[in-house]
XYZ file of N, CA, C and O in Angstrom:
684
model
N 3.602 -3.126 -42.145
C 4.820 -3.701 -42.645
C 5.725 -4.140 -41.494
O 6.068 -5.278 -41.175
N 6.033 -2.934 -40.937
C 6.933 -3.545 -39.325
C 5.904 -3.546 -38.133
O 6.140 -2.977 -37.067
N 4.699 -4.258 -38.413
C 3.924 -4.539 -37.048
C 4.532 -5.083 -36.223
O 5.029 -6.148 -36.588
N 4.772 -4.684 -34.866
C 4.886 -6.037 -33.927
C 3.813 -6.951 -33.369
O 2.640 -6.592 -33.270
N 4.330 -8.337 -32.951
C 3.202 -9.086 -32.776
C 2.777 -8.795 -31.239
O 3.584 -8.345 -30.426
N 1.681 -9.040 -30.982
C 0.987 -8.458 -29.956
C 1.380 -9.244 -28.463
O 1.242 -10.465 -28.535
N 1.744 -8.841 -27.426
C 2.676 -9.897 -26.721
C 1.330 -10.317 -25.246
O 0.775 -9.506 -24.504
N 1.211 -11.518 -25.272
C -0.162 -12.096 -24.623
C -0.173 -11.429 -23.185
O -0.698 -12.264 -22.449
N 0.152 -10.354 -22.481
C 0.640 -9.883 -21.592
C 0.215 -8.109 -21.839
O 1.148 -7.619 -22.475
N -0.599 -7.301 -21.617
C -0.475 -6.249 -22.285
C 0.200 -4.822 -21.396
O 0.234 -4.831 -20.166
N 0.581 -3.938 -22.007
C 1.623 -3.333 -21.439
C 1.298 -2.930 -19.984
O 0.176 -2.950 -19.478
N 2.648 -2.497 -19.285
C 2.118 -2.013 -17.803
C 2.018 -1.059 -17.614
O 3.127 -0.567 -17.824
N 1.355 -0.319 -17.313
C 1.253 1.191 -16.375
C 2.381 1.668 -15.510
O 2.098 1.843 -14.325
N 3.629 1.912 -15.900
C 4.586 2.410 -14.935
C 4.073 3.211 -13.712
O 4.152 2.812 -12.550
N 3.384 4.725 -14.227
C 3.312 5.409 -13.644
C 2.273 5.323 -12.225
O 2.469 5.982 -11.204
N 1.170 4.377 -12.427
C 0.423 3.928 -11.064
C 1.456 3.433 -10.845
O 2.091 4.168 -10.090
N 2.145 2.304 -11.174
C 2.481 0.768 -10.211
C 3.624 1.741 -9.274
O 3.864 1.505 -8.089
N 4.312 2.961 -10.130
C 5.168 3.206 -9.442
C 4.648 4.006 -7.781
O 5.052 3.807 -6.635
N 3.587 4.953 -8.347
C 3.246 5.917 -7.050
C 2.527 4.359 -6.313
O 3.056 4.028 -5.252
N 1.724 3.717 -6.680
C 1.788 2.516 -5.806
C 2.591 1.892 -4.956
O 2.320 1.349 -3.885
N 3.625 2.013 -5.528
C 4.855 1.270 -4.922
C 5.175 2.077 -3.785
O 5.282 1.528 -2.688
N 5.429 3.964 -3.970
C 6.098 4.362 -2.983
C 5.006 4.464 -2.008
O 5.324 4.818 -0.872
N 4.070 4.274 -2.198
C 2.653 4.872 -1.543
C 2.684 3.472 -0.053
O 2.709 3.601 1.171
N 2.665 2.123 -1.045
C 3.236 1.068 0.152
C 4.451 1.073 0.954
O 4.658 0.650 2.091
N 5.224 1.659 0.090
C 6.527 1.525 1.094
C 6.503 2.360 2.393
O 6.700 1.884 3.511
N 6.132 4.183 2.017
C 5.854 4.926 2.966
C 4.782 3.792 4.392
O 4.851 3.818 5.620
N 4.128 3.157 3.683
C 3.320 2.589 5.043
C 3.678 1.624 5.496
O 3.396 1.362 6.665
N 4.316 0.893 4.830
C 5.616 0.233 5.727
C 6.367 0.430 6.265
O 6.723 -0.276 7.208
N 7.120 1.821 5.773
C 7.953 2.233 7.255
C 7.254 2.720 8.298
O 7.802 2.763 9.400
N 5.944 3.163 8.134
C 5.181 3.659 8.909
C 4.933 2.544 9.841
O 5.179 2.826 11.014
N 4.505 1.339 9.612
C 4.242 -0.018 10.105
C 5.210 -0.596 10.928
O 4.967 -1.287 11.918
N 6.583 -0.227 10.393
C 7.774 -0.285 11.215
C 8.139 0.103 12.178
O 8.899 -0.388 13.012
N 7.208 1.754 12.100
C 7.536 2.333 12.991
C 6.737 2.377 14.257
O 7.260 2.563 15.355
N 5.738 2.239 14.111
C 4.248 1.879 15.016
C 4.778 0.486 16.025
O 4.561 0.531 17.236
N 5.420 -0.622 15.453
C 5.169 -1.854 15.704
C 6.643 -2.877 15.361
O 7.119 -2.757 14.231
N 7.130 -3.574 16.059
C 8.107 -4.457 15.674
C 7.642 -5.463 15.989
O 8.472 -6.286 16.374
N 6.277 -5.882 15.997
C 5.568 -7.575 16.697
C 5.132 -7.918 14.879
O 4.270 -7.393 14.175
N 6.120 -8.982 14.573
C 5.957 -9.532 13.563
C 4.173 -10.516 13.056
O 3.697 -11.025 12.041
N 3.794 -10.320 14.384
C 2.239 -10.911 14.113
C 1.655 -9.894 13.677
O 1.187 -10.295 12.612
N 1.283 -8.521 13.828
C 0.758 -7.447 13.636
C 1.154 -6.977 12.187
O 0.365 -6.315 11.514
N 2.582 -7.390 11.659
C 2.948 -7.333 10.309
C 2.556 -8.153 9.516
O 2.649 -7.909 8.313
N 2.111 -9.133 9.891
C 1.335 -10.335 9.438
C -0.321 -9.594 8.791
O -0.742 -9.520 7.637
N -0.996 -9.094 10.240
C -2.241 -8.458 10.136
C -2.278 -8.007 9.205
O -3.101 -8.351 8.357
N -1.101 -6.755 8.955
C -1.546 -5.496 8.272
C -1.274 -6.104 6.053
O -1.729 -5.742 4.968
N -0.346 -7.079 6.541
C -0.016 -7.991 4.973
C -1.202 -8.754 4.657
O -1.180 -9.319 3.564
N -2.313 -8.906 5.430
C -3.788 -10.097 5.031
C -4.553 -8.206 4.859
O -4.878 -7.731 3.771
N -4.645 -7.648 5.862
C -5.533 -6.649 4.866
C -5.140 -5.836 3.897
O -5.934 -5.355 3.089
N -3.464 -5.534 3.886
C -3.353 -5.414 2.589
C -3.685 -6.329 1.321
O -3.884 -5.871 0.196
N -3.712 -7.441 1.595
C -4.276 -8.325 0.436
C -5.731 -8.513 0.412
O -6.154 -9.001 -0.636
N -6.836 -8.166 1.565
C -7.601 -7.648 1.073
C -8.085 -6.738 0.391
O -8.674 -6.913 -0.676
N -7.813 -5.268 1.137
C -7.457 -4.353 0.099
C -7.730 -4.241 -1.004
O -8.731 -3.669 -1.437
N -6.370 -5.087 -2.004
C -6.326 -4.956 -3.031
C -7.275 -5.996 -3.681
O -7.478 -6.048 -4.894
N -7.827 -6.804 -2.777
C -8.853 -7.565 -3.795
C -10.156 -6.591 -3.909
O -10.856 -6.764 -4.907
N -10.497 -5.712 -3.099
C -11.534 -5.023 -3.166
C -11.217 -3.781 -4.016
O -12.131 -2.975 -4.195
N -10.249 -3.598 -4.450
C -10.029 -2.659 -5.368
C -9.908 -3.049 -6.887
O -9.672 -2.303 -7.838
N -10.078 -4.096 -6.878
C -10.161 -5.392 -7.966
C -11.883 -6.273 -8.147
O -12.547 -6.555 -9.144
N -12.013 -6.391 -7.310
C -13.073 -6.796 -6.903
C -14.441 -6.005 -6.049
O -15.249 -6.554 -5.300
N -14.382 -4.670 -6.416
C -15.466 -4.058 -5.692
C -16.731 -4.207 -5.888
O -17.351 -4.077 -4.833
N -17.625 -4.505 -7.115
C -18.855 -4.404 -6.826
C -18.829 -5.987 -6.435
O -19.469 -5.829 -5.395
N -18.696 -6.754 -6.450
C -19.073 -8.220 -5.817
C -18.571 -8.476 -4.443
O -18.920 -9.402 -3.710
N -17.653 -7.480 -4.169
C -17.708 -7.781 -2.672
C -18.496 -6.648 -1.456
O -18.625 -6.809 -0.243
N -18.917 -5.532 -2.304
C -20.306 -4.646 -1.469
C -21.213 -5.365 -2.276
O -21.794 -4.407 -2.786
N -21.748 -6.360 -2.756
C -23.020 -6.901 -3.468
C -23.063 -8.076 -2.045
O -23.939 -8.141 -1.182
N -22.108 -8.721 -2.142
C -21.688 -9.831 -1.054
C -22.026 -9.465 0.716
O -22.478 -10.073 1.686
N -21.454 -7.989 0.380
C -21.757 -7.972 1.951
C -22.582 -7.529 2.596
O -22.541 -7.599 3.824
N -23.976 -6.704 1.647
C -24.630 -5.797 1.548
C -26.265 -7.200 1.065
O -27.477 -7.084 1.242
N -25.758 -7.895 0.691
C -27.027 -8.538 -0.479
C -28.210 -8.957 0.988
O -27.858 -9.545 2.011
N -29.289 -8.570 0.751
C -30.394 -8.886 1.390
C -30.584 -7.884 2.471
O -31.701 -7.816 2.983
N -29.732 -7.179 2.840
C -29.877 -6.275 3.879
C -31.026 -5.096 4.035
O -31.396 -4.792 5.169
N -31.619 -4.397 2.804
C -32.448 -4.162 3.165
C -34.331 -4.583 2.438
O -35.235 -3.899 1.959
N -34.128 -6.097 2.744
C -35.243 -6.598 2.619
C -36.699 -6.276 3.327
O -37.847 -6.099 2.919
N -36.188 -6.290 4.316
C -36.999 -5.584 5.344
C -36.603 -4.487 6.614
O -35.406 -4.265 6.795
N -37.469 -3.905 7.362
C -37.044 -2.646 7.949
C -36.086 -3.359 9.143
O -34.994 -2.802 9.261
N -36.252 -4.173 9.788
C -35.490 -4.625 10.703
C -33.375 -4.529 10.404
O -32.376 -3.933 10.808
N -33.836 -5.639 9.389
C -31.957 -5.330 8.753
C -31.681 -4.177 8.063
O -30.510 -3.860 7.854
N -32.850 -3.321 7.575
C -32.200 -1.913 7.464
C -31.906 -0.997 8.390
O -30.970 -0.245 8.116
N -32.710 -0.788 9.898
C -32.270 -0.381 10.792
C -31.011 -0.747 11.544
O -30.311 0.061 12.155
N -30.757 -2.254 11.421
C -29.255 -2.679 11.757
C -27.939 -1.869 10.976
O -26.886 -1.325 11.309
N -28.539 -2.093 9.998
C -27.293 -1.249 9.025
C -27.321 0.164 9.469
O -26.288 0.724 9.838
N -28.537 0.791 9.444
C -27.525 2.391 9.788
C -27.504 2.219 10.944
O -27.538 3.359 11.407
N -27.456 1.228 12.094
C -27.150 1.510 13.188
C -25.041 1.097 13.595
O -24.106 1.522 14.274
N -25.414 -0.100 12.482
C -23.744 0.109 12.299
C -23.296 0.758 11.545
O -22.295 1.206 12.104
N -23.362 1.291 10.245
C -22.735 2.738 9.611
C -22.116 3.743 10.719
O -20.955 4.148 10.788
N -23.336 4.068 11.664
C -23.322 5.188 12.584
C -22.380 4.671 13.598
O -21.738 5.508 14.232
N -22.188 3.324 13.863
C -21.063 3.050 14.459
C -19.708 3.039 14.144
O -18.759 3.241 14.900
N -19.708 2.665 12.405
C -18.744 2.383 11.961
C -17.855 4.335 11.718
O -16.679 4.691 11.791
N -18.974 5.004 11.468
C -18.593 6.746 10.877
C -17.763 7.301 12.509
O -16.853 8.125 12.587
N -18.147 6.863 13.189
C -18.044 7.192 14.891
C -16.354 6.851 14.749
O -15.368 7.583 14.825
N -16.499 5.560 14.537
C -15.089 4.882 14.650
C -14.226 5.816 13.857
O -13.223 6.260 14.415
N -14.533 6.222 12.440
C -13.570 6.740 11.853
C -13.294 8.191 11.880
O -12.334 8.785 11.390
N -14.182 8.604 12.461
C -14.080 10.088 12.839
C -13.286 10.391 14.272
O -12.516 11.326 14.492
N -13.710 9.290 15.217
C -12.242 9.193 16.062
C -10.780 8.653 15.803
O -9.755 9.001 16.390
N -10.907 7.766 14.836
C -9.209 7.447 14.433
C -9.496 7.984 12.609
O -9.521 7.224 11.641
N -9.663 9.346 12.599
C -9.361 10.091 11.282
C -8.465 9.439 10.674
O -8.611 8.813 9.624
N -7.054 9.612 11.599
C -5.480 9.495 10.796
C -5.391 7.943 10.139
O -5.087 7.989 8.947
N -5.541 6.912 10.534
C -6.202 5.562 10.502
C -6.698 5.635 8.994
O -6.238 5.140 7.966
N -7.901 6.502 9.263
C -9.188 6.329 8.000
C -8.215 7.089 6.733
O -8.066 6.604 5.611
N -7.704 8.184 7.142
C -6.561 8.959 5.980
C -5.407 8.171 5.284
O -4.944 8.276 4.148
N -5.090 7.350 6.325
C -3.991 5.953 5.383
C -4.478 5.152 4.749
O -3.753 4.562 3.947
N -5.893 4.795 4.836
C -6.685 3.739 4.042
C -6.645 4.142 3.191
O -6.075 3.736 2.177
N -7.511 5.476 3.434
C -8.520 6.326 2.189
C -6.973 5.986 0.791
O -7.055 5.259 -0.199
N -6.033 6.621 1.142
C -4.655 6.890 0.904
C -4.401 5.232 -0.130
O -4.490 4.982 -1.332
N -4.120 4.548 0.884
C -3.732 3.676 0.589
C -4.756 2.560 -0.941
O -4.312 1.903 -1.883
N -5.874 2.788 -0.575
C -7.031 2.329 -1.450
C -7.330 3.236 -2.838
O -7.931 3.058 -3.898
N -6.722 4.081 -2.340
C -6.580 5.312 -4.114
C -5.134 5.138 -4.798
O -4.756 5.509 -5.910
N -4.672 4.679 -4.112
C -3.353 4.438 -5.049
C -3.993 2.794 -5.546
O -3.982 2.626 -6.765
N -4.372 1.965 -4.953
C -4.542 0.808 -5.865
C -5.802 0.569 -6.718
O -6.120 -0.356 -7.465
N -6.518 1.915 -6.295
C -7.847 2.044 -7.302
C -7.283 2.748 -8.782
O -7.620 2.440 -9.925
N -6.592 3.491 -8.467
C -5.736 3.639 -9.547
C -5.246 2.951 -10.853
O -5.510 3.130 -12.042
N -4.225 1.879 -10.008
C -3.703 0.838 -10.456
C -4.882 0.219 -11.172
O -4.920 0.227 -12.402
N -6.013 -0.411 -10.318
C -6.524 -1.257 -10.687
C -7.372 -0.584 -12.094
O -7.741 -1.323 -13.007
N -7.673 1.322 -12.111
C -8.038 1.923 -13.445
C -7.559 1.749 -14.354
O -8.245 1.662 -15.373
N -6.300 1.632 -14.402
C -5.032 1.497 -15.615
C -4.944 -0.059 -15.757
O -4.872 -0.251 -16.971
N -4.926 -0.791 -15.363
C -4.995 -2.083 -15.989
C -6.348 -2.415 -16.430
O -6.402 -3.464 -17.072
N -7.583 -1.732 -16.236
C -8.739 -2.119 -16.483
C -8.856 -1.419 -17.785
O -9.577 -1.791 -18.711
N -8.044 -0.315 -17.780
C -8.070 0.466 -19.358
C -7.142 -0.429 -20.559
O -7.544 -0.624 -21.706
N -5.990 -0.850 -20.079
C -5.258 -2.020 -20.935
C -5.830 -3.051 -20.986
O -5.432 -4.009 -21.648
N -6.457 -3.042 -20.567
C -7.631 -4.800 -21.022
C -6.896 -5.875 -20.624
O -6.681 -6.817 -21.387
N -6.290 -5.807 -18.959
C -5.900 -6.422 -18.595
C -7.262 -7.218 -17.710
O -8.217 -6.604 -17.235
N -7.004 -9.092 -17.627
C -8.342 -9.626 -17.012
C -8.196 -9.450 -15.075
O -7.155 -9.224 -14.459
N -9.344 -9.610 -14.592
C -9.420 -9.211 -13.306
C -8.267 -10.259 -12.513
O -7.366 -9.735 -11.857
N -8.339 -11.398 -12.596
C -7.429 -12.430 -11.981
C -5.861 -12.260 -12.252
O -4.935 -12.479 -11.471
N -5.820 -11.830 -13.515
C -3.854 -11.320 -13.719
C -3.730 -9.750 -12.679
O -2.723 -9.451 -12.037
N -4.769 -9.078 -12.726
C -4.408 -7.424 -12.288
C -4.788 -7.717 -10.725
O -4.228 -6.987 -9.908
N -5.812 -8.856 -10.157
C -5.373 -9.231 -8.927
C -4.260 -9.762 -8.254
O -3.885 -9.372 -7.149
N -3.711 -10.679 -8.936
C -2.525 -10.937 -8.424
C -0.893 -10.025 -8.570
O 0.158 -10.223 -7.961
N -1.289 -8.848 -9.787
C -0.084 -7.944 -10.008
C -0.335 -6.820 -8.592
O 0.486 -6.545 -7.717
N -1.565 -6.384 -8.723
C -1.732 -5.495 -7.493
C -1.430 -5.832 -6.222
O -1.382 -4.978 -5.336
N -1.146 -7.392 -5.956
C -1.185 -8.080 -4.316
C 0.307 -7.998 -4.575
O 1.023 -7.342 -3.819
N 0.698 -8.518 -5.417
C 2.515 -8.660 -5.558
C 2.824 -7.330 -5.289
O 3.060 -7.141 -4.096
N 2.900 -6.349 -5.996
C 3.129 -5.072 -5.835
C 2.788 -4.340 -4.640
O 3.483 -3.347 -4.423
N 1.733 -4.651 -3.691
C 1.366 -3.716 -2.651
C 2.216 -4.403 -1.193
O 2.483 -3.857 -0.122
N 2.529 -6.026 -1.756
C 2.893 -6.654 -0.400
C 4.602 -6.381 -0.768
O 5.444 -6.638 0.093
N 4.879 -6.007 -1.708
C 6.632 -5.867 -2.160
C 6.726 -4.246 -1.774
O 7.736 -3.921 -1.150
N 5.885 -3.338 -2.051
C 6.232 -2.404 -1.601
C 5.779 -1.878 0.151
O 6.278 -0.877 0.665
N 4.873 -2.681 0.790
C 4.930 -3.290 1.971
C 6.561 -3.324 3.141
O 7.100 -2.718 4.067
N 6.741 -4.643 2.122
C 7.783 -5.423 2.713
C 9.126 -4.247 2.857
O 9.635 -3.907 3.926
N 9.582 -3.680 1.277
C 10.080 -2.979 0.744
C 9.910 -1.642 2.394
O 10.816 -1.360 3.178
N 8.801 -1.236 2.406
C 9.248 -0.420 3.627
C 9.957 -1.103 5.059
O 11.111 -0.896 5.432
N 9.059 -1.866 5.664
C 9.703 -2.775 6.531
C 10.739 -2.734 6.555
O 11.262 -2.237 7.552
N 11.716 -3.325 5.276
C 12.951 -3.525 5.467
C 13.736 -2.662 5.570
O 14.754 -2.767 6.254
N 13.333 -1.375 4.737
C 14.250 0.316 4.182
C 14.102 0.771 6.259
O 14.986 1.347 6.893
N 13.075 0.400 6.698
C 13.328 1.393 8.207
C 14.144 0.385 8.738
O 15.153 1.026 9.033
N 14.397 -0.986 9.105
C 15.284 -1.608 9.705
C 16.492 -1.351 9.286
O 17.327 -1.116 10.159
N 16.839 -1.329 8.128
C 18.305 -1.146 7.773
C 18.000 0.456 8.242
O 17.995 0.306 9.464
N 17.812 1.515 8.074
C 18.068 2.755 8.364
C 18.452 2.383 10.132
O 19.534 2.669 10.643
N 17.291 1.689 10.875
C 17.738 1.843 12.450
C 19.248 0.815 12.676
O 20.243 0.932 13.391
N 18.867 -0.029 11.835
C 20.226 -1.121 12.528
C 21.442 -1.164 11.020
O 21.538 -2.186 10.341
N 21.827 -0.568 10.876
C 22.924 -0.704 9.525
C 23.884 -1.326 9.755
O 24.280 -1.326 10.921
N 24.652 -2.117 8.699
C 25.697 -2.697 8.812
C 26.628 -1.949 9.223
O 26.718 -0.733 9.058
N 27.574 -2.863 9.941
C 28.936 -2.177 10.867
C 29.901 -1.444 9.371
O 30.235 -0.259 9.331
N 30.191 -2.414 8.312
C 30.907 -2.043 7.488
C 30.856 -1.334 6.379
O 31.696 -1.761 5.587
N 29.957 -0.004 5.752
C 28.878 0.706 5.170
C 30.183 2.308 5.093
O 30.606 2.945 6.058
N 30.330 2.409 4.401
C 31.178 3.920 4.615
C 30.625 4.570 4.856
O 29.407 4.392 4.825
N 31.128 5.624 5.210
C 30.887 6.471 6.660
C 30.167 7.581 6.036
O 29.783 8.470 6.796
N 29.840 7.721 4.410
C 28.723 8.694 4.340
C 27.350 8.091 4.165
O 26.626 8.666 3.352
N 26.804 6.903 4.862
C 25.620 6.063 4.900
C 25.083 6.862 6.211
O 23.899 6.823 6.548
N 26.364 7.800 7.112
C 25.867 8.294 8.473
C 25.658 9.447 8.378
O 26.418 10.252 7.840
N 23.899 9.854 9.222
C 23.512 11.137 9.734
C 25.026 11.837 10.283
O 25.290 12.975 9.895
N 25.632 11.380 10.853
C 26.605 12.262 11.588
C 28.002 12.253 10.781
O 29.024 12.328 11.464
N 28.096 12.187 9.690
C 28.853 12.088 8.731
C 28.610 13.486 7.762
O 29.443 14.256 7.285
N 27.403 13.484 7.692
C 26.937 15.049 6.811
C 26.739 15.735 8.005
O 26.769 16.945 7.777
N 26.552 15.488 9.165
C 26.331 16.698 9.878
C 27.521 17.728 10.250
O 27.409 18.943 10.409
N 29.048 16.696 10.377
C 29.546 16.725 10.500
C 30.476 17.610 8.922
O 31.276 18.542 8.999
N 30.209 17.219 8.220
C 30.679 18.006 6.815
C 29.907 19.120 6.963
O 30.619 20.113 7.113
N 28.407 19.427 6.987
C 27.681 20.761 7.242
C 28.655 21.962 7.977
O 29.074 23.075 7.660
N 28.752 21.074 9.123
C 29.642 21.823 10.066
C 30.799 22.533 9.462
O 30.728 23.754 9.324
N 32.027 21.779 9.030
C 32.949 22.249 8.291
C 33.035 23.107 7.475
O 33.904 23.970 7.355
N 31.642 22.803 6.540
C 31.510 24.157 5.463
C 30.735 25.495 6.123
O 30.289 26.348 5.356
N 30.640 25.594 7.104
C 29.791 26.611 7.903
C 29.094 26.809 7.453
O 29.042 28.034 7.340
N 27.777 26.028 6.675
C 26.521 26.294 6.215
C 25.518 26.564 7.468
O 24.332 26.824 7.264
């Protein structure tokens, strides 16, 4: 009787997009903090948009990168000879491999919950790239304003404003 009509768009997943969101931002300030060479912010915004296409796009892009490899013993010995290079690599930059790992489970996530709403792969690719490069950016910007703040900001925007009240109350 009071159906609503079905809206061509189907609902969103708050709860990924949100831990998504903070999950990018944290690595944007992190990114901020590593690096102020706007080319390198560039870098890390193309593999975040890879990323998220492979979290959208996973079996066709290990089908893609993988297809023919072990046809014969020759290109299968290549492969575990780079695996064993590649495991090397990540076992020396762990912390590296822990922000990925990190970073690729929050949008595998995402990309679970829109795959459960019967959302199509090309709309939940482009919501996941919007969302990972906004909460990206979103850090970037939250650590610059924290280091460089406006002159005119009242004076409880300052570390030394509560430190300074701490003080007073002899906590």
């Amino acid at each position: 009787m009071f159906d609503r009509q079905a809206s061509p768009t189907p609902k969103l997943p708050w709860n990924s997009l949100s831990l998504s969101f903070l999950t990018y931002t944290t690595f944007g300030w992190l990114v901020y903090g590593w690096t102020t060479n706007r080319e390198i912010w560039l870098a890390v915004a193309v593999g975040v948009a890879i990323l998220g296409g492979f979290v959208v796009y996973p079996s066709q892009i290990i089908g893609l990168c993988f297809e023919g490899f072990f046809k014969t013993d020759v290109r299968a010995l290549i492969l575990i000879i780079l695996a064993t290079v590649i495991s090397v690599f990540l076992l020396t930059y762990v912390d590296v491999f822990a922000d990925a790992l990190v970073l690729s489970a929050a949008g595998l996530l995402v990309s679970l919950d829109l795959k459960i709403r019967h959302w199509s792969k090309p709309l939940s690719f482009i919501l996941i790239i919007g969302w990972q490069l906004s909460g990206l950016s979103m850090g970037l910007f939250l650590h610059y304003f924290y280091l460089h703040p406006p002159l005119d900001l009242p004076a409880y925007f300052y570390a030394d404003y509560w430190i300074q009240f701490l003080n007073k109350l002899k906590l």
